[in-house]
Short mmCIF file of C-alpha atoms and ligand atoms in Angstrom, two decimals:
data_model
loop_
_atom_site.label_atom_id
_atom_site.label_comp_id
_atom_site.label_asym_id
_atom_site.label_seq_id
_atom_site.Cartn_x
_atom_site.Cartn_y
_atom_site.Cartn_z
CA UNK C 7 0.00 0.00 0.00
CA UNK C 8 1.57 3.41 -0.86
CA UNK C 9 0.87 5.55 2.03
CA UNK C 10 1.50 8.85 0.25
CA UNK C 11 3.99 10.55 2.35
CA UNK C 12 7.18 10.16 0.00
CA UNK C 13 8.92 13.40 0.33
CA UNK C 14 7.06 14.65 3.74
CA UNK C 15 9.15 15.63 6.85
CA UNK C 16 8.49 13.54 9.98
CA UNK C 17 9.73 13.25 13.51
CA UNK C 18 9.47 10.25 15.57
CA UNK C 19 10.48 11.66 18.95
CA UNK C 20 11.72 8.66 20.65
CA UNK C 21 13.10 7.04 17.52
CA UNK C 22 16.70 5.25 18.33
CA UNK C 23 14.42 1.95 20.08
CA UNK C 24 11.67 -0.19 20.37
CA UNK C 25 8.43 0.97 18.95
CA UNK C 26 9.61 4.23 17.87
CA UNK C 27 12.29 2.85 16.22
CA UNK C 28 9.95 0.13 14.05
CA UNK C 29 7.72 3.66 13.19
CA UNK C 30 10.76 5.29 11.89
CA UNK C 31 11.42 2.59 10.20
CA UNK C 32 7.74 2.00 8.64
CA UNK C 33 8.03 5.74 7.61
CA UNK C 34 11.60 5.77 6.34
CA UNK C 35 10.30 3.09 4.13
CA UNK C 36 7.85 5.41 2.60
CA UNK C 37 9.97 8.02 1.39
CA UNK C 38 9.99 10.65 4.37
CA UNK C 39 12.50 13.02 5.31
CA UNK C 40 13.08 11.62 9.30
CA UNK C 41 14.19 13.24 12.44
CA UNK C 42 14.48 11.47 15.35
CA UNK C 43 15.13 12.00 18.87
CA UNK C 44 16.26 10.17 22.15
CA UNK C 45 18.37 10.84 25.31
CA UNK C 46 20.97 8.19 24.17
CA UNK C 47 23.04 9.86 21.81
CA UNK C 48 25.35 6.31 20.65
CA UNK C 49 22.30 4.35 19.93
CA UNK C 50 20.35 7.04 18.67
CA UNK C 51 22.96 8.05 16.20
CA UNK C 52 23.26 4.17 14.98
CA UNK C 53 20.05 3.81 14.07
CA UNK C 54 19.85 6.97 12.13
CA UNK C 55 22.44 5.76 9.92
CA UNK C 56 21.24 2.36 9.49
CA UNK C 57 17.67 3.48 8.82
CA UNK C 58 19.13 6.19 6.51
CA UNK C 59 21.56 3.48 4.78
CA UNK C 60 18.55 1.03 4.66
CA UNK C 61 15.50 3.01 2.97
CA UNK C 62 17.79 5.77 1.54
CA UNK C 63 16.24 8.76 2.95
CA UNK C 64 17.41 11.49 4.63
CA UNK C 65 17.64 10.83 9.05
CA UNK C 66 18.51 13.30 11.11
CA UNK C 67 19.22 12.61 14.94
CA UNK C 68 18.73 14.89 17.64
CA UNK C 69 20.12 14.63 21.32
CA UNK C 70 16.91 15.77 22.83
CA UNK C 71 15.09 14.77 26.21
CA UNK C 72 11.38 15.36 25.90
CA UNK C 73 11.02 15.69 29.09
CA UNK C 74 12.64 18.95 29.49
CA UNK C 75 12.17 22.12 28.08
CA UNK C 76 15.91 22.37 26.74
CA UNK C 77 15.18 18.66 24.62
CA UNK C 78 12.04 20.16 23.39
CA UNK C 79 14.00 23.22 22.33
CA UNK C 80 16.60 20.97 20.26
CA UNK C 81 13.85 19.23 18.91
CA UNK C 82 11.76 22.76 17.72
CA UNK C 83 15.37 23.87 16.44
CA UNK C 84 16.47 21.08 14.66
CA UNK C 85 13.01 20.26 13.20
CA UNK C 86 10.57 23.40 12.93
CA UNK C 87 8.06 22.48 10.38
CA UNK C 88 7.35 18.63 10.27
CA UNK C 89 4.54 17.52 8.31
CA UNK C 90 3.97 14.27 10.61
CA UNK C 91 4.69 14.23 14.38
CA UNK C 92 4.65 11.12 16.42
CA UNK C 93 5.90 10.51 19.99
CA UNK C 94 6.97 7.99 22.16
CA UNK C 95 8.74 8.60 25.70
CA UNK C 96 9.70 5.99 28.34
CA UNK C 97 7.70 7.10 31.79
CA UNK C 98 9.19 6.39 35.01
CA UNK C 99 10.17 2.71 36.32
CA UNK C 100 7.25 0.27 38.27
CA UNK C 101 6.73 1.75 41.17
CA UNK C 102 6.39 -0.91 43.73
CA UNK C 103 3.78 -0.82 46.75
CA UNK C 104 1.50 1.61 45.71
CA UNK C 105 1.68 3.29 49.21
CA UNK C 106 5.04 4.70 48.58
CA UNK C 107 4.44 6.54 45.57
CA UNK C 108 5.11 10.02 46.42
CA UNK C 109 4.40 13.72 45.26
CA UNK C 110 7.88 13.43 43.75
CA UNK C 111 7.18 10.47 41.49
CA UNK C 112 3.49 11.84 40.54
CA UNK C 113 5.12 14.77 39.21
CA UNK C 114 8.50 12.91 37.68
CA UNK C 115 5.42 10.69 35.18
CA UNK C 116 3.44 13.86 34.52
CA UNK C 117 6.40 15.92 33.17
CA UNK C 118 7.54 12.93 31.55
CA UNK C 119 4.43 11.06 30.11
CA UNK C 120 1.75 13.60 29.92
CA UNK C 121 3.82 17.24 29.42
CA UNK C 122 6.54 16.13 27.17
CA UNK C 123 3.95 15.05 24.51
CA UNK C 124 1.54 17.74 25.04
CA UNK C 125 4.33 20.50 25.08
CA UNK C 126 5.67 18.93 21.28
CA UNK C 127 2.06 18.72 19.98
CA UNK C 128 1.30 22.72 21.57
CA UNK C 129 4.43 23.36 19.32
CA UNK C 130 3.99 21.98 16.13
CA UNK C 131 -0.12 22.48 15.96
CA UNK C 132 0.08 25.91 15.21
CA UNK C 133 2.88 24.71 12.79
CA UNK C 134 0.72 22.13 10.69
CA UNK C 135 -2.33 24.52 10.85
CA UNK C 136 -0.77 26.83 8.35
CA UNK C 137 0.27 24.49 6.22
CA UNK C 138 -3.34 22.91 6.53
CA UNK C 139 -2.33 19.21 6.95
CA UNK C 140 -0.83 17.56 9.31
CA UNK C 141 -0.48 13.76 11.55
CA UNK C 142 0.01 13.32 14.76
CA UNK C 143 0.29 10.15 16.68
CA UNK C 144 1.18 9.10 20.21
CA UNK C 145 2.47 5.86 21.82
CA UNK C 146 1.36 5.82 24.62
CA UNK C 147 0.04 2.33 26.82
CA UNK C 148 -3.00 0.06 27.18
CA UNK C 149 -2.92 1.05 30.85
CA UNK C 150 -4.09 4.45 29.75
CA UNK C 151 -7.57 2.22 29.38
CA UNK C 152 -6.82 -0.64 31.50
CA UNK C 153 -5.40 0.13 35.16
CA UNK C 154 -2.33 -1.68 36.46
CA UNK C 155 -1.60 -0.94 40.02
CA UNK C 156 2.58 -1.68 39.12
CA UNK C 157 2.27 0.68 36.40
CA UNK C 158 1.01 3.71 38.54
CA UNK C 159 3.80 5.85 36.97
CA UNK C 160 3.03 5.01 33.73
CA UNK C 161 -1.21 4.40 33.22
CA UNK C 162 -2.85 8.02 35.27
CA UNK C 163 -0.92 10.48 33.29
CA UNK C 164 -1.50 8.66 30.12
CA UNK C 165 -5.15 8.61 30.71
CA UNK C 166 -5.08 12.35 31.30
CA UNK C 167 -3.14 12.66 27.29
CA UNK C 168 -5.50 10.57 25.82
CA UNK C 169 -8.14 13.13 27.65
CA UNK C 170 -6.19 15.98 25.97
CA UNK C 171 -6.10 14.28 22.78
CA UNK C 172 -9.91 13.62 22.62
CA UNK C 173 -10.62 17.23 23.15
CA UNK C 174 -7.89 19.28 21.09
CA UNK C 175 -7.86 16.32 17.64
CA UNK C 176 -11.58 17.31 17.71
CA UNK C 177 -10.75 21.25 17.54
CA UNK C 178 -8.32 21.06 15.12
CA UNK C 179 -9.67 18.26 12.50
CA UNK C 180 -10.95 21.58 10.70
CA UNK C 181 -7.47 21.93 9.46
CA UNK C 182 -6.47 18.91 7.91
CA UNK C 183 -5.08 17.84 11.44
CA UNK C 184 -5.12 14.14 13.05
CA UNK C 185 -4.44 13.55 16.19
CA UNK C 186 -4.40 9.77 17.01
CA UNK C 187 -3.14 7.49 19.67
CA UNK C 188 -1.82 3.94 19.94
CA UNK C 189 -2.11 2.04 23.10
CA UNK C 190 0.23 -0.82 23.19
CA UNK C 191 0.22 -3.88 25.35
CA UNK C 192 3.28 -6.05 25.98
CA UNK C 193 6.01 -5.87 23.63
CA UNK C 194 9.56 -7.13 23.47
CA UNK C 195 11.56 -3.86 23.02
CA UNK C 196 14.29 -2.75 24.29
CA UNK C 197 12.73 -0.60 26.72
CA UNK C 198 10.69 -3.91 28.21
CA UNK C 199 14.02 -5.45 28.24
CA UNK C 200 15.48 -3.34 30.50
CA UNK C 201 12.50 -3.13 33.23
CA UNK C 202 13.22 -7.31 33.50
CA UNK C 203 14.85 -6.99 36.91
CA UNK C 204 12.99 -4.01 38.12
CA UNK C 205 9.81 -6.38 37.36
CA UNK C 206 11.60 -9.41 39.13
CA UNK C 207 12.08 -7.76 42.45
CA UNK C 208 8.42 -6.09 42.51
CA UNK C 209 7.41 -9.94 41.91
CA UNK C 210 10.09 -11.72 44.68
CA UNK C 211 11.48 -13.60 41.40
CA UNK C 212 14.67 -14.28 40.91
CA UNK C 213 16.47 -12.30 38.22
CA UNK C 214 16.55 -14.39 35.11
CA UNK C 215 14.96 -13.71 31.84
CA UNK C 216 12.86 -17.10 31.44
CA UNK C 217 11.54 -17.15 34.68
CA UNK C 218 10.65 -13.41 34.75
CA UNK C 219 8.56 -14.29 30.83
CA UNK C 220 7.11 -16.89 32.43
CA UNK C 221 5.36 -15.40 35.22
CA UNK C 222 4.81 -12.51 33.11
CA UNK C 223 2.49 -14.37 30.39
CA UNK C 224 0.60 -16.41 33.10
CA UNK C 225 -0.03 -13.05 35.01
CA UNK C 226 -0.75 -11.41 31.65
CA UNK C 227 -3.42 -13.12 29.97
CA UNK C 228 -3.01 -12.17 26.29
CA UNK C 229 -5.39 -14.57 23.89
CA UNK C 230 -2.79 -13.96 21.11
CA UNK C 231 -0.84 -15.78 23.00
CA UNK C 232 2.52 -14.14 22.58
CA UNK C 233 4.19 -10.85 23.76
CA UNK C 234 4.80 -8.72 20.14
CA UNK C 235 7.76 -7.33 18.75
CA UNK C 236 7.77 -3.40 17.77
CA UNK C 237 7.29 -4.29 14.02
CA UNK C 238 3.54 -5.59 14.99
CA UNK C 239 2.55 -1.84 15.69
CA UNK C 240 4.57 0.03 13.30
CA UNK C 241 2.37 -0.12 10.30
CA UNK C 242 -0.89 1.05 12.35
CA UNK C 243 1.29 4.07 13.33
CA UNK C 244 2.74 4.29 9.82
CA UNK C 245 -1.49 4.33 8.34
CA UNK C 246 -1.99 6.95 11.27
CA UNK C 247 0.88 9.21 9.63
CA UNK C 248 -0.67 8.95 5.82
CA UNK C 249 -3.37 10.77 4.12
CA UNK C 250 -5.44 7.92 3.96
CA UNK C 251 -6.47 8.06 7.43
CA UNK C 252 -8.35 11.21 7.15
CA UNK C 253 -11.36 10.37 8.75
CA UNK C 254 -9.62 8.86 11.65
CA UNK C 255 -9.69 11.71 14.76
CA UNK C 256 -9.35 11.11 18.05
CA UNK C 257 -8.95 7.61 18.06
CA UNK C 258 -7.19 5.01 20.83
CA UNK C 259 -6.23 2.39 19.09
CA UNK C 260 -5.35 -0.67 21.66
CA UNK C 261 -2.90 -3.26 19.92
CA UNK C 262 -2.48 -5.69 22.74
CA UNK C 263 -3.16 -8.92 21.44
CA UNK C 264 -6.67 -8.80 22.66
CA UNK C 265 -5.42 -8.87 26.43
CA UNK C 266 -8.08 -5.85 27.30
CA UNK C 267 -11.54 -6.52 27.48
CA UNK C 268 -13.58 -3.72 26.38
CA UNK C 269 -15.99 -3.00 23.77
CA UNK C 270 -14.54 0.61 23.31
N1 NAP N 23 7.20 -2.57 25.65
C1 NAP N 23 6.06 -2.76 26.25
O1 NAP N 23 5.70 -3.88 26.60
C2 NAP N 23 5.13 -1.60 26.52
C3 NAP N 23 3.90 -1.88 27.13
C4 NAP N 23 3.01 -0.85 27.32
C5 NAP N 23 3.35 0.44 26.93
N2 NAP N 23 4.56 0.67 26.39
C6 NAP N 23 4.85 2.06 26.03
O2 NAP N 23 5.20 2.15 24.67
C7 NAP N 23 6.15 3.21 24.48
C8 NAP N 23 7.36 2.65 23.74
O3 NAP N 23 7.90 1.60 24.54
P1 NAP N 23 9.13 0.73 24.05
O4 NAP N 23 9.05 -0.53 24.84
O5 NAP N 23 9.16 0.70 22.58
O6 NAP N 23 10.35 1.62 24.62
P2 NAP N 23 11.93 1.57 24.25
O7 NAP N 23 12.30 0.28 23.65
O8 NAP N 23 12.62 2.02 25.50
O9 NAP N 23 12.07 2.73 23.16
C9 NAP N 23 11.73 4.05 23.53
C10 NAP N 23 12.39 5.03 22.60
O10 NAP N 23 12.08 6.37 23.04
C11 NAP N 23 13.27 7.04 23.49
N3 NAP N 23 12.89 7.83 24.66
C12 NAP N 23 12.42 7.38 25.84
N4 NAP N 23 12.20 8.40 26.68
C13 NAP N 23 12.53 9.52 26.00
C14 NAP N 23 12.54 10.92 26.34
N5 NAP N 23 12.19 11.34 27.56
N6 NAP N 23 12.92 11.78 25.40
C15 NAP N 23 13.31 11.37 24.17
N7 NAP N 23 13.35 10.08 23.80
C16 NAP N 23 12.96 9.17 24.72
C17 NAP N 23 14.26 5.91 23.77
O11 NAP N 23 15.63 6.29 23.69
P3 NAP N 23 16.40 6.85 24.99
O12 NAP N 23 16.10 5.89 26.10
O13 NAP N 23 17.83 6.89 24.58
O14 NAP N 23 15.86 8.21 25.24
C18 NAP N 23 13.90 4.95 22.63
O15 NAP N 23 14.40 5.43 21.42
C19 NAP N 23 6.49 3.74 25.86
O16 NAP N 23 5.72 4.89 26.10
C20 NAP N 23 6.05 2.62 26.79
O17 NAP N 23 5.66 3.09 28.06
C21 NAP N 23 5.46 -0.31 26.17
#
């Protein structure tokens, strides 16, 4: 399917890893002109030159934390008029017993999970709106719809985007805009790979990668049967980025392997 972007600039903040990395890639594929941004500047810089040396586009990467308001200012800087914006950022570790989450870590997840994004989209709206077209798409999480008291620093403040998100793809839809979100489930990225131990000691387990799977998937019912990798939700963010999903606004789209039940 040509998804009618060749030539287009995009960003994918959140681009050198795991899902953001398989979007980049789904894009690059389609011709784009990429950007994209992490904290890690060695692994971020790889994969803009295998990306670039793979699908022969142009990939910029950008040092940027979109966290903070100097990342977001690299980001504006290097990138100031993208015609497709999506974002991914990593929110703060499990938090353990719920009962010792603290002011402190409340507001660490809501500058991370729920500003960052908001403060890129506030950005680049006004941006897209005089060019009359423009895509936006968040990664964001499942538990945004479907609670997880180990994921406390990771769920609330992505319920409160997806709130955001509802209201503002809705005002500016009038302008050629999209604003759409993905909510994954469990994936095997990079990211995941790293929260292995943090999940081990929450659970008593002892650190080692089968055992930690295994108690994972029996705690984790998914009916697909399998935890995905990256490249199973890159093309529904790739669709999200293309003119052809014009009449797609507002939208959380849950890719989880059917482990949430919910008719909406
Ligand atoms: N994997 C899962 O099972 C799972 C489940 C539910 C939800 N999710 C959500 O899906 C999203 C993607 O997860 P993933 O597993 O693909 O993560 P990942 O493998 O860690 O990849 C995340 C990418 O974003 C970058 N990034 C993270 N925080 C950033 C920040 N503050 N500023 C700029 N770049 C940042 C990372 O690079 P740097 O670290 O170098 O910055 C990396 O390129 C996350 O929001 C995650 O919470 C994942």
């Amino acid at each position: 399917m040509d998804l009618q972007i060749r030539g287009k600039k995009a960003i994918m903040a959140g681009g050198s890893a795991g899902m953001g990395r398989a979007t980049a890639e789904r894009l690059a594929e389609a011709g784009v002109e990429l950007y994209i941004s992490a904290r890690r500047e060695a692994r971020l810089v790889k994969a803009a030159r295998d990306i670039s040396e793979k699908y022969g586009v142009q990939v910029t990467p950008i040092v940027a934390d979109s966290s903070t308001e100097e990342g977001r200012k690299a980001l504006f800087a290097a990138c100031p008029n993208p015609d497709i914006l999506a974002i991914t950022i990593k929110p703060p570790a499990p938090n353990g017993d719920f009962l010792n989450v603290t002011p402190e870590m409340w507001r660490e997840s809501v500058d991370t999970a729920l500003i960052g994004p908001i403060e890129i989209m506030r950005h680049y709206i006004p941006v897209m709106k005089d060019k009359g077209w423009g895509r936006i798409v968040n990664i964001a999480t499942f538990s945004a719809k479907n609670p997880m008291l180990w994921r406390l620093m990771s769920g609330p403040a992505r319920s409160a985007l997806i709130n955001y998100t509802a209201c503002v793809s809705r005002e500016v839809a009038q302008y050629g805009i999209t604003i759409n979100n993905i909510l994954p489930g469990m994936f095997q990225t990079e990211g995941a790979e790293e929260l292995i131990d943090v999940y081990a000691e929450a659970f008593g387990l002892e650190q080692n990668r089968d055992v930690v799977l295994t108690h994972f998937l029996e705690n984790n019912k998914i009916p697909a049967g399998f935890l995905a990798d990256a490249a199973d939700m890159a093309p529904m963010a790739a669709l999200l980025c293309s003119p052809l999903s014009r009449f797609i606004v507002g939208q959380n789209i849950v890719i989880d392997g059917g482990q949430h039940h919910s008719l909406f």
